[in-house]
GROMACS .gro file of C-alpha atoms in nm:
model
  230
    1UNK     CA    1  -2.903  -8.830   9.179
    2UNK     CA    2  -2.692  -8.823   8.848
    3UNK     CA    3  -2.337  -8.612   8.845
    4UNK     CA    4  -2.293  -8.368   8.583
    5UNK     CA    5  -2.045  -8.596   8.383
    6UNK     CA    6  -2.373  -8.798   8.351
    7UNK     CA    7  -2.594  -8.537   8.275
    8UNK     CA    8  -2.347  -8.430   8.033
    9UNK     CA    9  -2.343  -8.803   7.908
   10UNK     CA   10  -2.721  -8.858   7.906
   11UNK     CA   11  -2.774  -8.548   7.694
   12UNK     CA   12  -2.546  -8.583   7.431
   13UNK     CA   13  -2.625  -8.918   7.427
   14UNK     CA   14  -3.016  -8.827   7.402
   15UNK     CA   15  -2.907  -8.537   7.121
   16UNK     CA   16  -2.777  -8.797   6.927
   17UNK     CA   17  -3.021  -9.068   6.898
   18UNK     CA   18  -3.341  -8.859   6.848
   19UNK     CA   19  -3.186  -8.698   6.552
   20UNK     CA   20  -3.125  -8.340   6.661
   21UNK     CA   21  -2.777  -8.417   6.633
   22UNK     CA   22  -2.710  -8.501   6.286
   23UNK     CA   23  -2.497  -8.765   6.162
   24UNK     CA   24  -2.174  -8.619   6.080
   25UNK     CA   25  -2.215  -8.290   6.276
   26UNK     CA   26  -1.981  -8.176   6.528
   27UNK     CA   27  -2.015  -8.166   6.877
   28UNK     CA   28  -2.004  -7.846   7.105
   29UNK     CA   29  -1.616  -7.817   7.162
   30UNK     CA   30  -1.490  -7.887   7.503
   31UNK     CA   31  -1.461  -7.521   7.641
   32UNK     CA   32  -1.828  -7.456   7.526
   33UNK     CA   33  -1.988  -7.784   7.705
   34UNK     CA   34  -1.715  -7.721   8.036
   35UNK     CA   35  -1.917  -7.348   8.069
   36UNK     CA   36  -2.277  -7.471   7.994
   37UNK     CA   37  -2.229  -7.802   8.236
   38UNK     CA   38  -2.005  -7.600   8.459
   39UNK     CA   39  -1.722  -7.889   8.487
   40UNK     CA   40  -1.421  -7.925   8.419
   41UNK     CA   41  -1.244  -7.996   8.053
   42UNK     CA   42  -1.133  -8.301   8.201
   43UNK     CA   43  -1.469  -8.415   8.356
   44UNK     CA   44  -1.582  -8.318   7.956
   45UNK     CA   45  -1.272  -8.573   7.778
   46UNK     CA   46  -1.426  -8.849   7.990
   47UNK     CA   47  -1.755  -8.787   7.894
   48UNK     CA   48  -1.672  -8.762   7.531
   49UNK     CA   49  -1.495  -9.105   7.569
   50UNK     CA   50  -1.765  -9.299   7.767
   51UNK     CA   51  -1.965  -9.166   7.417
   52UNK     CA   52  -1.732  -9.326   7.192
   53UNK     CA   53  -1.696  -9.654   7.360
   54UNK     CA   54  -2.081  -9.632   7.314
   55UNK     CA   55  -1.970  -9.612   6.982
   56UNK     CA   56  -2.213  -9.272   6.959
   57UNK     CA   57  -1.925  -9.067   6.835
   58UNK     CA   58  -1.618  -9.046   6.701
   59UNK     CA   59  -1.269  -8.904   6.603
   60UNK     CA   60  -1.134  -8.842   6.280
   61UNK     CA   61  -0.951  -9.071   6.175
   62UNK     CA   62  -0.533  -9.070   6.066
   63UNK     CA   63  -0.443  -8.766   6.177
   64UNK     CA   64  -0.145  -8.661   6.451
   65UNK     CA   65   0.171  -8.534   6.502
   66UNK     CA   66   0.513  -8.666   6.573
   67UNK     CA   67   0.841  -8.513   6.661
   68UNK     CA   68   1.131  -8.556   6.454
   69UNK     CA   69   1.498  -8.594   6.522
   70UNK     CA   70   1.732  -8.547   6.268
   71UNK     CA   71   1.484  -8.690   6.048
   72UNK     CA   72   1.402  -8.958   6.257
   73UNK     CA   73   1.071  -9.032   6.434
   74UNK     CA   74   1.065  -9.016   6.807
   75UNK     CA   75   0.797  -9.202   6.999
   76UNK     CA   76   0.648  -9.009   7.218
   77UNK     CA   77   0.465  -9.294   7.392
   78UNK     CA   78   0.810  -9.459   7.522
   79UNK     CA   79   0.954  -9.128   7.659
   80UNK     CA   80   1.201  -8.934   7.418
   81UNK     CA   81   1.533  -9.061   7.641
   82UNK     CA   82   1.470  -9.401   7.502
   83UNK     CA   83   1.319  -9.338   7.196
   84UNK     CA   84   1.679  -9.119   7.144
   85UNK     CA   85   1.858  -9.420   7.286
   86UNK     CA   86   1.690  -9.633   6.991
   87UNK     CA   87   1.756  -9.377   6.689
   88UNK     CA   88   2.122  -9.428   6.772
   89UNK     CA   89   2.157  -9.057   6.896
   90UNK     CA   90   2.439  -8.982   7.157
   91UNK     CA   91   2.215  -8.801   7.355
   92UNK     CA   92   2.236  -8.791   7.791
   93UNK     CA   93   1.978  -8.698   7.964
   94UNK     CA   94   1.999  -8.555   8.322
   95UNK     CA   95   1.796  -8.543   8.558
   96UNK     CA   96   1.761  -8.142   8.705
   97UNK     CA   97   1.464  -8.207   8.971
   98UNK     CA   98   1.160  -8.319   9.095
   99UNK     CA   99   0.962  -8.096   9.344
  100UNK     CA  100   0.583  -8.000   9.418
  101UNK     CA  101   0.457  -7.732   9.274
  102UNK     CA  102   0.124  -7.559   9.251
  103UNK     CA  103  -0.046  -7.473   8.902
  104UNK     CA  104  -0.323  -7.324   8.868
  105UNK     CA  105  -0.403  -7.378   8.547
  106UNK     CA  106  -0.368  -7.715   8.538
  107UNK     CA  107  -0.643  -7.707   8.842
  108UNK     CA  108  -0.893  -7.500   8.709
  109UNK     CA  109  -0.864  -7.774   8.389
  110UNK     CA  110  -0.810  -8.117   8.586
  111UNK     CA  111  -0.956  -8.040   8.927
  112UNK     CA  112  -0.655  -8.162   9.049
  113UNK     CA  113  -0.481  -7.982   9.373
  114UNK     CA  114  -0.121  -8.067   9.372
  115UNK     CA  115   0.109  -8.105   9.104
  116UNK     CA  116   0.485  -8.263   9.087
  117UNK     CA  117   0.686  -8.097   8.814
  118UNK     CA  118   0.997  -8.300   8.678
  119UNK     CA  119   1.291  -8.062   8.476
  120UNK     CA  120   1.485  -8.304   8.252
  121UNK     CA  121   1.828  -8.127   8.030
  122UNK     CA  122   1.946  -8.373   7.702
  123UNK     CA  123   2.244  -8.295   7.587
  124UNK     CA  124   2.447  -8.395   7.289
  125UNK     CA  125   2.843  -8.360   7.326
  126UNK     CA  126   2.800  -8.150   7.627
  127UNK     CA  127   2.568  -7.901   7.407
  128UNK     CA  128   2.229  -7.863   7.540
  129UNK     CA  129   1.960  -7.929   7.289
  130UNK     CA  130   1.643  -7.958   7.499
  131UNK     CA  131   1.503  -7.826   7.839
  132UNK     CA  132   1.207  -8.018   7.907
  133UNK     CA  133   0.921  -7.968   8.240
  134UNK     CA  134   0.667  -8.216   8.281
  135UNK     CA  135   0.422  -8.115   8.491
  136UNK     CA  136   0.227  -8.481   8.674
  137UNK     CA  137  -0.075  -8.500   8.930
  138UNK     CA  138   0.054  -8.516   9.277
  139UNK     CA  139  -0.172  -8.850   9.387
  140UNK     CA  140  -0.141  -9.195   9.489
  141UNK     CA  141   0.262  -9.275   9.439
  142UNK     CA  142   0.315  -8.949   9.203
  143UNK     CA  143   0.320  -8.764   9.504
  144UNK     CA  144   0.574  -8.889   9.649
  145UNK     CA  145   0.825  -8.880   9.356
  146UNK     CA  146   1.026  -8.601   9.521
  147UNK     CA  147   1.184  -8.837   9.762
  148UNK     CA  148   1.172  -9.184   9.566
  149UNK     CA  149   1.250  -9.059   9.201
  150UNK     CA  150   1.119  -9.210   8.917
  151UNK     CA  151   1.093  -9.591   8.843
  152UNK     CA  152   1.383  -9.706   8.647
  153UNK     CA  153   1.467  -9.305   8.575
  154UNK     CA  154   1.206  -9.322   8.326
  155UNK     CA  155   0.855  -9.078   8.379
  156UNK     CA  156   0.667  -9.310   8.105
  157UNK     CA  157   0.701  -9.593   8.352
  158UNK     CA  158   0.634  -9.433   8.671
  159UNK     CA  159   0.314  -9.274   8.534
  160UNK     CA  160   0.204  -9.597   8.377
  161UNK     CA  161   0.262  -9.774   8.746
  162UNK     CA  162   0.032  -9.521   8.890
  163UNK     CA  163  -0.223  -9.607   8.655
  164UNK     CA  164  -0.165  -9.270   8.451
  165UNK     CA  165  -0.196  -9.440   8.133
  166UNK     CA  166  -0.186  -9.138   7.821
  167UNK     CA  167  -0.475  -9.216   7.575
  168UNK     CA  168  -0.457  -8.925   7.391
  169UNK     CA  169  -0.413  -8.536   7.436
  170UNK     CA  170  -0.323  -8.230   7.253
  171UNK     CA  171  -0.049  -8.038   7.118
  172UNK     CA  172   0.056  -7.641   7.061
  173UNK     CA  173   0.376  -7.541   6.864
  174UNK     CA  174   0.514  -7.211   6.950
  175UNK     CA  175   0.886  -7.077   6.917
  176UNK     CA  176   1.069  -6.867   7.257
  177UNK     CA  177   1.363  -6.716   7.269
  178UNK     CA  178   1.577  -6.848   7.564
  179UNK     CA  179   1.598  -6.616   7.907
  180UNK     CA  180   1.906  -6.604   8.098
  181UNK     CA  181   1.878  -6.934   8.320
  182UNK     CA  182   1.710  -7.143   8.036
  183UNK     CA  183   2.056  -7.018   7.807
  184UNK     CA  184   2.288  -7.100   8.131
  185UNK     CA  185   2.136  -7.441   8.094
  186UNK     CA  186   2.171  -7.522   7.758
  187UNK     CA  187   2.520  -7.333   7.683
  188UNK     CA  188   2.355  -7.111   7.445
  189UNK     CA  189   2.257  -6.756   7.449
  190UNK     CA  190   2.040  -6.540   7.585
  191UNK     CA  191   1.748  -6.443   7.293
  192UNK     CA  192   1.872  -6.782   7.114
  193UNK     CA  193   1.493  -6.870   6.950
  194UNK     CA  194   1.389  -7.244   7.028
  195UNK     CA  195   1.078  -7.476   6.965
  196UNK     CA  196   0.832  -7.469   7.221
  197UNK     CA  197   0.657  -7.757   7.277
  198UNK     CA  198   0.375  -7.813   7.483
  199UNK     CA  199   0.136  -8.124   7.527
  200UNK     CA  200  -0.116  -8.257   7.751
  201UNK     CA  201  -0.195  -8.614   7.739
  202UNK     CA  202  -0.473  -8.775   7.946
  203UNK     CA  203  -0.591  -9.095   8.017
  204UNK     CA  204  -0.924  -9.299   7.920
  205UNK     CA  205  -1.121  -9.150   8.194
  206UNK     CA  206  -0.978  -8.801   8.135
  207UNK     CA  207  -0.761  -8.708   8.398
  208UNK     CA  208  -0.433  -8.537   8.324
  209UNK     CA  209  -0.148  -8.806   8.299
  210UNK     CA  210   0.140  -8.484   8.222
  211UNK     CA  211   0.163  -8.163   8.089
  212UNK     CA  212   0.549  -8.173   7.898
  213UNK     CA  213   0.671  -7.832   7.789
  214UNK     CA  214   1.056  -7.865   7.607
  215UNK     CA  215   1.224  -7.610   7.462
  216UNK     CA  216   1.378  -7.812   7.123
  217UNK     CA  217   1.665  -7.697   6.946
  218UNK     CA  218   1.472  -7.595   6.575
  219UNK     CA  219   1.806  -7.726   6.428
  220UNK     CA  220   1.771  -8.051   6.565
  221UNK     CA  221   1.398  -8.111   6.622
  222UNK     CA  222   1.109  -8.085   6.395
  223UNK     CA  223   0.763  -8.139   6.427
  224UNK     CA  224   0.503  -8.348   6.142
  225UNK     CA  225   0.164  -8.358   6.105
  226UNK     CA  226  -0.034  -8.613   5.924
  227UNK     CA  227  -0.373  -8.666   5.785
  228UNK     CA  228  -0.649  -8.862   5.602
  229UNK     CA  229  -0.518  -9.233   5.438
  230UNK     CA  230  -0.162  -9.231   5.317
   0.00000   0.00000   0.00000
């Protein structure tokens, strides 16, 4: 009996070899196939990348987004505590807490139950620039993280241990103005207007590796999107 994510598979797959899916024409988006295959977005990425191994389909090319600080590039892949570290920046981080936590949003996505969430404050001569929550899928090792911390204090590792290897993912760019305990945090004040960042990353098979939402200071941090051949 086939699952869904192979249904899914076998009819796209079918769509696009007989020709009713032209060359060049783009797929149902995610939300539309989750509702008509009644899965989950998640169960839809891995579908969608089984397809492009296949070498059925596939993304357009040279274009993303990186974060910026003070002009320089921050690689996101490496965590931004060392990719700080390497741009010279006298940035600490500090570590505010790991506990469990319950979102439901992330479950009605990911199918995923439990959830660890890990608060992280940078600061730069004691003045708080970012407020970061990264949001991780409580299985395996990751579940445990509220008692045994992360490996080597760095999230990028102890996902990539558990196997939660970030493939790709998706990015929104909103501002916020800071509420009272976000403000205590940072040493700023209350209605200050940050970035808001927020990004999902997932891994070849389409499970969530983290969900990162930072408040950035806008004077600090920007954000740059490329596309097409440079």
């Amino acid at each position: 009996m086939y699952s869904k994510r192979q249904q899914l598979v076998g009819d796209l797959t079918d769509l696009i070899r007989s020709g009713r899916l032209a060359h060049g024409e783009r797929l149902p988006g995610e939300n539309q196939l989750a509702v008509q295959y009644q899965v989950s977005r998640g169960t839809v990425r891995s579908a969608l990348s089984e397809l492009q191994q296949l070498e059925l389909i596939s993304t357009q090319a040279g274009v993303g987004s990186f974060v910026t600080f003070d002009g320089v590039q921050l690689d996101q892949r490496i965590g931004w505590a060392r990719a700080l570290a390497d741009a010279g920046a006298p940035v600490v981080t500090e570590l505010l807490g790991i506990e469990a936590v319950e979102d439901v949003a992330l479950e009605e996505e990911f199918g995923e139950r439990a959830y660890v969430a890990v608060r992280r404050l940078r600061r730069e001569h004691e003045r708080g620039i970012s407020l970061e929550t990264a949001t991780v899928p409580a299985v395996g090792p990751l579940a445990g993280l509220p008692a045994t911390g992360l490996q080597d204090g760095s999230l990028t590792k102890t996902l990539e241990a558990a196997g939660r290897i970030s493939v790709g993912g998706d990015q929104w760019i909103s501002t916020e103005r800071l509420d009272a305990c976000a403000a205590e945090l940072l040493g700023r004040s209350i209605g200050e207007l940050f970035l808001r960042a927020e990004r999902t990353s997932v891994d070849i098979e389409g499970r969530l590796v983290e969900r990162v939402v930072s408040l950035l200071d806008p004077d600090r941090f920007q954000f740059h999107l490329t596309f097409g051949h440079r």
